Short mmCIF file of C-alpha atoms and ligand atoms in Angstrom, two decimals:
data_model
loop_
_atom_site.label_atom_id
_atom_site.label_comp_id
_atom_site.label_asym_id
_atom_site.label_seq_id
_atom_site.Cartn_x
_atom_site.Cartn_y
_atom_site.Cartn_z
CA UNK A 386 26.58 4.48 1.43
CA UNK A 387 24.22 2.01 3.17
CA UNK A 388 20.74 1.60 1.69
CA UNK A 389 18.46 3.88 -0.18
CA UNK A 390 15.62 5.23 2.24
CA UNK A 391 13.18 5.26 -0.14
CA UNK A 392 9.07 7.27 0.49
CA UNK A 393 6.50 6.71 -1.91
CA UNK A 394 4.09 9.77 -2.15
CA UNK A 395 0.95 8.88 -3.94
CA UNK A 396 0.27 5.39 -3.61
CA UNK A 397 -2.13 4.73 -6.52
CA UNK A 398 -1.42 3.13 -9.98
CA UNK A 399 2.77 3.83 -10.36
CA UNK A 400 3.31 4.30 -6.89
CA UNK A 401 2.38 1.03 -5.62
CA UNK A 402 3.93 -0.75 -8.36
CA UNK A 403 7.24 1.22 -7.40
CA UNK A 404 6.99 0.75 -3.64
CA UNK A 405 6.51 -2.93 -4.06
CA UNK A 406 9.50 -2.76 -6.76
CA UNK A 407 12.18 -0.88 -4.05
CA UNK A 408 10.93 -3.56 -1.19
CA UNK A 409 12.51 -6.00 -4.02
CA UNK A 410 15.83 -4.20 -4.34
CA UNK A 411 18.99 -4.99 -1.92
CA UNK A 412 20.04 -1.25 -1.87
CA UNK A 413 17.13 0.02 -0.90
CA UNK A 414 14.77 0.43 1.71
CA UNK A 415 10.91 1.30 1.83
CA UNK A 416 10.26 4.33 4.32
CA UNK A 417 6.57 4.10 3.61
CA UNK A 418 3.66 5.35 1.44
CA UNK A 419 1.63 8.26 1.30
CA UNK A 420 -1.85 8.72 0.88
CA UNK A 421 -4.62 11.35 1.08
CA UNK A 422 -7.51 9.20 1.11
CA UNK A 423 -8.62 5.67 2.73
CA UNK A 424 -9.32 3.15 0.28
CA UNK A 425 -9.32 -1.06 0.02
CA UNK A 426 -5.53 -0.64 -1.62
CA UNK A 427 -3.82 1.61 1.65
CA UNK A 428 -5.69 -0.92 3.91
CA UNK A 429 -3.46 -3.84 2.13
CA UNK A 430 -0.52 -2.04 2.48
CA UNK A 431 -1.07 -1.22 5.81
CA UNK A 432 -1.81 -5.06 7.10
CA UNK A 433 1.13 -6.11 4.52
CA UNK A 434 3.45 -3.70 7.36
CA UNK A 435 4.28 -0.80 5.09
CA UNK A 436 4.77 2.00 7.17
CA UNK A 437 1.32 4.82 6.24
CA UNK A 438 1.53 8.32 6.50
CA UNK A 439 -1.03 10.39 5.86
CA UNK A 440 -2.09 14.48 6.30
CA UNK A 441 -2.11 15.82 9.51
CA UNK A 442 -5.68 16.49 9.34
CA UNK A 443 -6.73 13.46 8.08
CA UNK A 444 -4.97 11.19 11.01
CA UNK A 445 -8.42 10.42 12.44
CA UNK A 446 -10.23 9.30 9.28
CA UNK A 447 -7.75 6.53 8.37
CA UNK A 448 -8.30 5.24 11.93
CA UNK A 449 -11.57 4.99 11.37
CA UNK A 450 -10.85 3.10 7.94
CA UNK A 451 -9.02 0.40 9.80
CA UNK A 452 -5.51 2.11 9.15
CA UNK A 453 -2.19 2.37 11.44
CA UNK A 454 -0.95 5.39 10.75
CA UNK A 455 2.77 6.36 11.17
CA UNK A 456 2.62 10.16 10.87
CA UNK A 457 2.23 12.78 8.55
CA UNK A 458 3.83 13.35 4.93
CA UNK A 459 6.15 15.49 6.09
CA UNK A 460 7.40 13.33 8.96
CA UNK A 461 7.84 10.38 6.20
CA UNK A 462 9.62 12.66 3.98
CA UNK A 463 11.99 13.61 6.90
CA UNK A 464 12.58 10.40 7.18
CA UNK A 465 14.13 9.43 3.38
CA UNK A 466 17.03 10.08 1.66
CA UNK A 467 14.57 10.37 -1.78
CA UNK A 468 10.87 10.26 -2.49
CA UNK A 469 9.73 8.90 -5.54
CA UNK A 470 6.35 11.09 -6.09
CA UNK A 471 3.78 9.22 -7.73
CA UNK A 472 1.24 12.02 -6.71
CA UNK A 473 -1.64 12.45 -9.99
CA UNK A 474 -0.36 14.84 -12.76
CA UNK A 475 0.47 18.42 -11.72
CA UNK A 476 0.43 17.63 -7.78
CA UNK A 477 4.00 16.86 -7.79
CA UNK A 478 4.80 20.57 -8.50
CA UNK A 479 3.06 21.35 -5.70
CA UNK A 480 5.02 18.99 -3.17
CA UNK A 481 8.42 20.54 -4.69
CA UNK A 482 8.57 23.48 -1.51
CA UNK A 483 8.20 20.30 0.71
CA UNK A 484 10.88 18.76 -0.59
CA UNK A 485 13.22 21.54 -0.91
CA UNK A 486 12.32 22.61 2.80
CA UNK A 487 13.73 19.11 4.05
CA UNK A 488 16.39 18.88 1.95
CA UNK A 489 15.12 15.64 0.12
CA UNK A 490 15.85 14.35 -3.39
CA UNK A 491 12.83 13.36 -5.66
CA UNK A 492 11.58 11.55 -8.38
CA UNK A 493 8.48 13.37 -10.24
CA UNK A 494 6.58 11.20 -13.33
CA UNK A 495 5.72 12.14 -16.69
CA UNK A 496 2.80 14.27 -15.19
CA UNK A 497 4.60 16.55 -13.61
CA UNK A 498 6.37 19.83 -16.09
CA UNK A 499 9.95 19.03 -17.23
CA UNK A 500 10.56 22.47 -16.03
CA UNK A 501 10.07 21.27 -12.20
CA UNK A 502 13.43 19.17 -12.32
CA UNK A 503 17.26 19.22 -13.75
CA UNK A 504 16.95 16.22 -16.32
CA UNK A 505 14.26 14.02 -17.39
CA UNK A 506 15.14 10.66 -17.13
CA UNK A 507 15.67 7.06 -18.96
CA UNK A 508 17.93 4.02 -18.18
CA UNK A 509 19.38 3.38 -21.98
CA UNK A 510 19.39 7.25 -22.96
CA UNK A 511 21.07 9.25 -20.01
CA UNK A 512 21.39 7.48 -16.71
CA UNK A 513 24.56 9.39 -16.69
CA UNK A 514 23.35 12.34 -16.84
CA UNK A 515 21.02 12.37 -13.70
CA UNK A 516 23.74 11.22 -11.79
CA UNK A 517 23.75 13.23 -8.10
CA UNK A 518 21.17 15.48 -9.46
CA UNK A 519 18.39 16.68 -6.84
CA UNK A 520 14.91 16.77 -8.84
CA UNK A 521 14.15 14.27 -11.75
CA UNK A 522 11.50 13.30 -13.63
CA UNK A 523 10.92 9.95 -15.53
CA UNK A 524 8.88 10.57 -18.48
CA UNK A 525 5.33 9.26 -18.97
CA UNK A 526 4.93 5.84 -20.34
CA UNK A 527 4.38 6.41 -24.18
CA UNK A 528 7.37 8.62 -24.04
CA UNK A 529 9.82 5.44 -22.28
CA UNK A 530 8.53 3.52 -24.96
CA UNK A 531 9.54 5.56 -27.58
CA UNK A 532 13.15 6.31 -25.50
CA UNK A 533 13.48 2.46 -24.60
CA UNK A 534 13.16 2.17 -28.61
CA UNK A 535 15.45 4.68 -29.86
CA UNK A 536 18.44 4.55 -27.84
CA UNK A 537 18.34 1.07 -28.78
CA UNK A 538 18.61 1.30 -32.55
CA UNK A 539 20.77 3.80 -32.42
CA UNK A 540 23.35 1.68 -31.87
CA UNK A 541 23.55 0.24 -35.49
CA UNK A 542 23.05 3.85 -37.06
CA UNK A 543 22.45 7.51 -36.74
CA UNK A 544 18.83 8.57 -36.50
CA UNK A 545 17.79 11.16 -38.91
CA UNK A 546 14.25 11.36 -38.15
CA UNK A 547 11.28 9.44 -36.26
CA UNK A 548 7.65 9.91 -37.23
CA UNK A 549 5.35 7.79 -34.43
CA UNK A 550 1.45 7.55 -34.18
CA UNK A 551 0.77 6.67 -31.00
CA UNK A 552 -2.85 4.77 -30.34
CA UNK A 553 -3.77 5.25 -26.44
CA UNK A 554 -5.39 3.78 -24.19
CA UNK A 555 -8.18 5.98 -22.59
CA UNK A 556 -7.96 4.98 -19.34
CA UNK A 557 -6.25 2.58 -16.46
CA UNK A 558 -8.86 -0.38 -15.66
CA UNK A 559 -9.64 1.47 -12.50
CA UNK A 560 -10.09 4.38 -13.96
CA UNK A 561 -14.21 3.93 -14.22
CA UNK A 562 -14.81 7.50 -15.25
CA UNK A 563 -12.71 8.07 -17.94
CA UNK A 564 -14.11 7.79 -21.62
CA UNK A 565 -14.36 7.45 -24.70
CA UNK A 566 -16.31 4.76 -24.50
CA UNK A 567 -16.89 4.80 -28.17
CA UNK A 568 -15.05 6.71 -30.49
CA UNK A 569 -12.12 7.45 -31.46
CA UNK A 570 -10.38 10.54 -30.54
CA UNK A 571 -7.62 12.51 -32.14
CA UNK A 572 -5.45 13.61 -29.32
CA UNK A 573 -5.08 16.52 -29.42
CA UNK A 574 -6.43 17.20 -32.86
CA UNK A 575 -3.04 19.40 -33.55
CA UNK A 576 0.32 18.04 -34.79
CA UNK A 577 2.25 17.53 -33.16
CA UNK A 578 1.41 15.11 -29.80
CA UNK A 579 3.53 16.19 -27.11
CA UNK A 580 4.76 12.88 -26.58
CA UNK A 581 7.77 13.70 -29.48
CA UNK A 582 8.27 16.87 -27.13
CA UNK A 583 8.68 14.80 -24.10
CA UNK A 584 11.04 12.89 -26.27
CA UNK A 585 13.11 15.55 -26.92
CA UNK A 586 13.43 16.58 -22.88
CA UNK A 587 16.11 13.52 -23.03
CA UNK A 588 17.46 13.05 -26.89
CA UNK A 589 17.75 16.64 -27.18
CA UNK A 590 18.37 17.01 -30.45
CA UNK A 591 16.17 14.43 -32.03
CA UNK A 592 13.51 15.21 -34.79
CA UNK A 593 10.43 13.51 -33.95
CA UNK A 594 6.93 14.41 -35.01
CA UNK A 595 4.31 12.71 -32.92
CA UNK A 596 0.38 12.33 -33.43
CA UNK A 597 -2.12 10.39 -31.24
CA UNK A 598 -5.22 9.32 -30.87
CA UNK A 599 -7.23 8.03 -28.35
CA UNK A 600 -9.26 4.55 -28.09
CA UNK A 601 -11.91 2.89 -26.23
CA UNK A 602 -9.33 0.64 -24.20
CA UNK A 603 -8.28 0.08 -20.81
CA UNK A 604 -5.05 -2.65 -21.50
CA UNK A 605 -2.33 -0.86 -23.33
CA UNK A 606 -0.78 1.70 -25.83
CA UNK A 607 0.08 0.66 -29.66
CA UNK A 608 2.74 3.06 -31.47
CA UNK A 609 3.34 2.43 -35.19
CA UNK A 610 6.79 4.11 -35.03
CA UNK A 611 8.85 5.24 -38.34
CA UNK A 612 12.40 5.64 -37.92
CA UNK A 613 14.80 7.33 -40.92
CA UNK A 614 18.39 6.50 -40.53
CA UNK A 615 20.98 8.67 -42.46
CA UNK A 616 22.20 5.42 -44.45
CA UNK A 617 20.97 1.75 -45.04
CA UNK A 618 20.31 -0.41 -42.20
CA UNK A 619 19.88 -4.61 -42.39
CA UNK A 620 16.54 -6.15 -40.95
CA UNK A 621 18.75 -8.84 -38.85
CA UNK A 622 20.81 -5.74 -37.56
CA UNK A 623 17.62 -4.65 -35.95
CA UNK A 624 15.97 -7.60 -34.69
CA UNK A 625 19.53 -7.98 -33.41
CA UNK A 626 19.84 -5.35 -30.96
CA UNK A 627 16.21 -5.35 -30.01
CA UNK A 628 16.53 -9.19 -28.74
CA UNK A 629 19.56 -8.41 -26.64
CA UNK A 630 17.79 -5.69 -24.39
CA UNK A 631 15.83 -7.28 -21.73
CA UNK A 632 13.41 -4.25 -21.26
CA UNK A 633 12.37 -5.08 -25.10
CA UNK A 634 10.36 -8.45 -25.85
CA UNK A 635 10.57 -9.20 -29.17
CA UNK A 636 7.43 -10.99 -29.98
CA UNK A 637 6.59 -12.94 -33.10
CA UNK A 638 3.17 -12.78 -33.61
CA UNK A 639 2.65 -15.61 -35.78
CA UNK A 640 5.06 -18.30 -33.72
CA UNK A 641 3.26 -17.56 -30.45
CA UNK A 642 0.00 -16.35 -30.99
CA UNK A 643 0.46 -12.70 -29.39
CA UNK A 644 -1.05 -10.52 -31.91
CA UNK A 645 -2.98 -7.54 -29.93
CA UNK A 646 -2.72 -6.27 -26.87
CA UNK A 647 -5.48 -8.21 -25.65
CA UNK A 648 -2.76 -11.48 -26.02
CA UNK A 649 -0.33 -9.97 -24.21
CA UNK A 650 -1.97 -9.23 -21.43
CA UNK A 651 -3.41 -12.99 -21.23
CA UNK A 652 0.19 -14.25 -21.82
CA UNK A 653 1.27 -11.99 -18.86
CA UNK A 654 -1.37 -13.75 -17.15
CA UNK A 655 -0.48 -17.17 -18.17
CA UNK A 656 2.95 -16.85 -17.11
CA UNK A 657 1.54 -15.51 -13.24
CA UNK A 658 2.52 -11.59 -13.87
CA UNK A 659 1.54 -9.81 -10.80
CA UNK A 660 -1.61 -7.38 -11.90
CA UNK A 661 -0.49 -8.75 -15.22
CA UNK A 662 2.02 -5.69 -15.63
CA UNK A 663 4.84 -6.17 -18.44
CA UNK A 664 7.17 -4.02 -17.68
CA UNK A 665 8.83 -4.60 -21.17
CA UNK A 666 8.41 -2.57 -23.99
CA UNK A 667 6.90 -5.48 -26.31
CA UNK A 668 7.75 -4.86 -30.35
CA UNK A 669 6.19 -7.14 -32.97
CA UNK A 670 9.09 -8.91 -34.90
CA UNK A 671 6.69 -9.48 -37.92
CA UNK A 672 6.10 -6.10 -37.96
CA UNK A 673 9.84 -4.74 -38.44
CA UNK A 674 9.57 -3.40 -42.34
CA UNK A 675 13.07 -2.31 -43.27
CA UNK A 676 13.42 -0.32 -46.51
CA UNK A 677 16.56 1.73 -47.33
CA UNK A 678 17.13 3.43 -44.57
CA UNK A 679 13.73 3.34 -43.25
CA UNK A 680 12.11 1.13 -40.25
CA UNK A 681 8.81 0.90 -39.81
CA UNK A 682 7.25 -1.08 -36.31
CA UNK A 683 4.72 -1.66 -34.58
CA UNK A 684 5.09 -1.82 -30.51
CA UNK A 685 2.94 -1.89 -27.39
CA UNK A 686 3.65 -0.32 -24.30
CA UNK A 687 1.80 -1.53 -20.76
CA UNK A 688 1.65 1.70 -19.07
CA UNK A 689 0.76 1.10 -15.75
CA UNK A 690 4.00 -0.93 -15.30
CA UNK A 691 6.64 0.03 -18.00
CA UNK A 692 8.02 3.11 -15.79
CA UNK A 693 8.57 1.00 -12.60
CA UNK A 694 12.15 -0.09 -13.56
CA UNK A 695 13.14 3.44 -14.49
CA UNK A 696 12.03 4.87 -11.60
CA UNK A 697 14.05 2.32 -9.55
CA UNK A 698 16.92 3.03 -11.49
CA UNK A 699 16.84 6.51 -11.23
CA UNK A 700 16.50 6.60 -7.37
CA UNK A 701 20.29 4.87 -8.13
CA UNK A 702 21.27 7.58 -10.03
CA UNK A 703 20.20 10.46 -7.90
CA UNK A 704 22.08 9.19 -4.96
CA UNK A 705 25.41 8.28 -7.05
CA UNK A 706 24.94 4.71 -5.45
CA UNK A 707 25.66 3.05 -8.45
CA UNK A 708 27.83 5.30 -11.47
CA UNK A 709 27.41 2.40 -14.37
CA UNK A 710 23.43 2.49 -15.64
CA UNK A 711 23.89 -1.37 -17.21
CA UNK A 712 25.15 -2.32 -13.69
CA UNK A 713 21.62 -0.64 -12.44
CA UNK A 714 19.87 -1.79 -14.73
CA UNK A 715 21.15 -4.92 -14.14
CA UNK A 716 20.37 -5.31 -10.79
CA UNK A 717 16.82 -4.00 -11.58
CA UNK A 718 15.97 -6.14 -14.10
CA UNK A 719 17.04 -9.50 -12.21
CA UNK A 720 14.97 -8.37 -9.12
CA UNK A 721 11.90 -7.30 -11.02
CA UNK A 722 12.36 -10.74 -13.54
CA UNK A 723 12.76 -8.07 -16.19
CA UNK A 724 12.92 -10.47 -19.42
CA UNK A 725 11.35 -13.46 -18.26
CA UNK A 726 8.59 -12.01 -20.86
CA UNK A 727 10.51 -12.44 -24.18
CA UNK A 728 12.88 -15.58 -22.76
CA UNK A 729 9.93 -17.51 -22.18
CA UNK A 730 8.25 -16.86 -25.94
CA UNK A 731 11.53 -16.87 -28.04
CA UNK A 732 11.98 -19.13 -31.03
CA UNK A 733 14.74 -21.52 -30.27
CA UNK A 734 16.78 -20.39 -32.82
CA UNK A 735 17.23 -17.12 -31.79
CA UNK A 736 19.48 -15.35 -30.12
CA UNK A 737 20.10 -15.46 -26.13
CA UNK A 738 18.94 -11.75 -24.45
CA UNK A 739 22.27 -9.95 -23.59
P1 LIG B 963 -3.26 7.62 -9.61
O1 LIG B 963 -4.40 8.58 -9.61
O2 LIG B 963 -3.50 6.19 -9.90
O3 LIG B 963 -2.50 7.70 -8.21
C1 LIG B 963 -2.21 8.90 -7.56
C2 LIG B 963 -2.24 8.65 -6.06
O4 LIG B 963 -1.90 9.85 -5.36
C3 LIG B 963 -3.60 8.22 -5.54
O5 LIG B 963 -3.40 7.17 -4.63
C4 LIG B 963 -4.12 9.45 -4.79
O6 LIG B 963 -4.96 9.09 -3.70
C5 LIG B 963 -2.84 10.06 -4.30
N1 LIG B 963 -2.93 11.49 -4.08
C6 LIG B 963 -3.79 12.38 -4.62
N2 LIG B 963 -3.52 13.62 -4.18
C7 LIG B 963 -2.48 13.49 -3.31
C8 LIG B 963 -1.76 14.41 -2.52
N3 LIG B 963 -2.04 15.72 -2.51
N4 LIG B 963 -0.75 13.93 -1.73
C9 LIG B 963 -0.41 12.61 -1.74
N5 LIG B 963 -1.08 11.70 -2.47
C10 LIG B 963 -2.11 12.14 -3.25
O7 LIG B 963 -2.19 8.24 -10.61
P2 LIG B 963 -1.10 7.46 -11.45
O8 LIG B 963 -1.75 6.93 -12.69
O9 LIG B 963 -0.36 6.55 -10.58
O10 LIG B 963 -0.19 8.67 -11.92
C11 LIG B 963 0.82 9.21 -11.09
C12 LIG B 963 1.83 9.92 -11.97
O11 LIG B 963 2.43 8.96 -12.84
C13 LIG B 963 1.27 11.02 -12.87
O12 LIG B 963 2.25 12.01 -13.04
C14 LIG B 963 1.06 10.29 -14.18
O13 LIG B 963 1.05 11.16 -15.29
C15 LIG B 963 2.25 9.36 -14.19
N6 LIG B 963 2.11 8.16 -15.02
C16 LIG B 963 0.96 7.46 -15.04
C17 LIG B 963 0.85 6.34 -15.85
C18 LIG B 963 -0.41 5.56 -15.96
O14 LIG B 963 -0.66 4.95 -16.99
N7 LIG B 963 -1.24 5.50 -14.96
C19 LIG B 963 1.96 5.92 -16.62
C20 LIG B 963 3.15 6.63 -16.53
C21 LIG B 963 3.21 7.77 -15.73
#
């Protein structure tokens, strides 16, 4: 198989981060974006030479925006092997006919129903799974956090139960009508979150109880995450595995300094992070309590960015162009400069990322 064809549909937070990621991978090739609306971000991407497509109807308004258009949605779908859809919550659904029509593969995002695809997807839980399949859907960014997290430590023991609070974000920094603006607000007010649910649309048989609650930020997610094992597990066991992924940055707080959110991003920023995304699921290493068989941690997920390598890999999977997940991941993770985060904060003395 020669390269991936690759349309974005929706190009707003995720799908510009993902469009820019596939014009980064050697297997892959951008067919273009897809947009509803003019704005400031389609005119960039237009002078930048990424091909625009737009609704039929609509041809005549971009032009007036400034904007070369190549043709309509369905004409750029025509033209890919997959489209990732990056479309706002719900809309996804609604593109499924399209895609069926053609005869296209897709991606969906957490937004979208897990009853719209085969599998639901993440690189460490079930790459495997999702190989060759037509319709996936990579699950929302609390939910990869929690997945990036688990089918890590469940290499050095058997999960018997996870209890997570999850304290979100209220809204993308774009996102200028979203509140609270102060409060804080359970959500939803019932146990449990959906975001254990979502969980359990890839580790199937899991039992997770999530809650969540809403805060007046714009930067990131927190998750104070419990996780029972069936028998005793050693601190340096977990801090252990969690150094050798490099989709996890294990952050010490009190070595470097990075204590909120708010540190993160400005160390993001120091080090020249496009948009300041962190892509990495960041975990506090002062925070890992082990008791027993109990861990208790405290993590923060960047959710405008932390989906962008799993939607890369899983346009690999889909297509059966590459069978192994670490050798996806792999080539993901060196084109994206997937680790650079925790290499570039680690103590000396610990260990090298695997
Ligand atoms: P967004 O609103 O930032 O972007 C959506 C884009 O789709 C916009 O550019 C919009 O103009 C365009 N669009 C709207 N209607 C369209 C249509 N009918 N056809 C084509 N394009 C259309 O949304 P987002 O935050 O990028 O979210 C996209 C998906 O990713 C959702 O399912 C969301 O739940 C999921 N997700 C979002 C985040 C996040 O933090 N923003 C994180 C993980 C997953």
């Amino acid at each position: 198989m020669g390269k991936i064809r690759v349309a974005v549909n929706g190009y707003g937070t995720i799908g510009k981060r993902v469009a820019e990621a596939i014009m980064l991978q050697p297997d892959m090739e951008l067919v273009g974006i897809a947009k509803t609306r003019p704005d400031y971000s389609v005119l960039l991407a237009s002078r930048n030479g990424i091909p625009v497509y737009v609704p039929e109807e609509r041809i005549r308004l971009f032009a007036e925006a400034g904007i070369k258009v190549s043709g309509t949605i369905e004409d750029m779908v025509k033209e890919a092997d997959v489209v990732v859809d990056a479309t706002p919550a719900g809309v996804g659904a609604l593109y499924k006919p399209l895609y069926e029509h053609v005869g296209v593969k897709a991606i969906f995002q957490g937004g979208e129903k897990p009853d719209i695809v085969e599998a639901s997807f993440n690189s460490y839980c079930n790459y495997e799974e999702c190989i060759d399949k037509n319709y996936v859907r990579v699950v929302s960014c609390n939910t990869t956090g929690l997945l990036r997290l688990l089918c890590t430590l469940n290499s050095i023991g058997r999960i018997r139960k996870v209890r997570a609070t999850i304290v979100r974000r209220a809204a993308d920094p774009k996102e200028d009508k979203k509140g609270p603006i102060n409060s804080i607000k359970p959500n939803p007010v019932t146990i449990p979150s959906h975001h254990g649910l979502d969980v359990k649309t890839v580790l199937k048989n899991i039992d997770i109880i999530t809650t969540a609650v809403i805060v007046p930020t714009t930067l990131m997610h927190l998750h104070i995450v419990n996780v029972l094992f069936e028998n005793p597990v050693r601190r340096d066991d977990v801090i252990d595995v969690l150094s050798r992924r490099k989709r996890i940055a294990l952050i010490n707080a009190e070595l470097t300094g990075i204590n909120s959110t708010a540190k993160i991003v400005e160390a993001a920023r120091d080090l020249g992070r496009k948009r300041y995304d962190v892509p990495e699921l960041v975990v506090w290493e002062d925070s890992i309590h082990v008791s027993g068989n109990e861990v208790i941690l405290m993590q923060a997920v960047h959710q405008e960015s932390i989906v962008v390598p799993e939607n890369i890999d899983a346009l690999r999977a889909v297509t059966g162009l590459v069978s192994r997940p670490e050798e996806s991941i792999r080539i993901t993770d060196q084109t994206l400069r997937i680790g650079v985060f925790q290499e570039s904060f680690l103590s000396p003395n610990r260990n090298t990322l695997g």
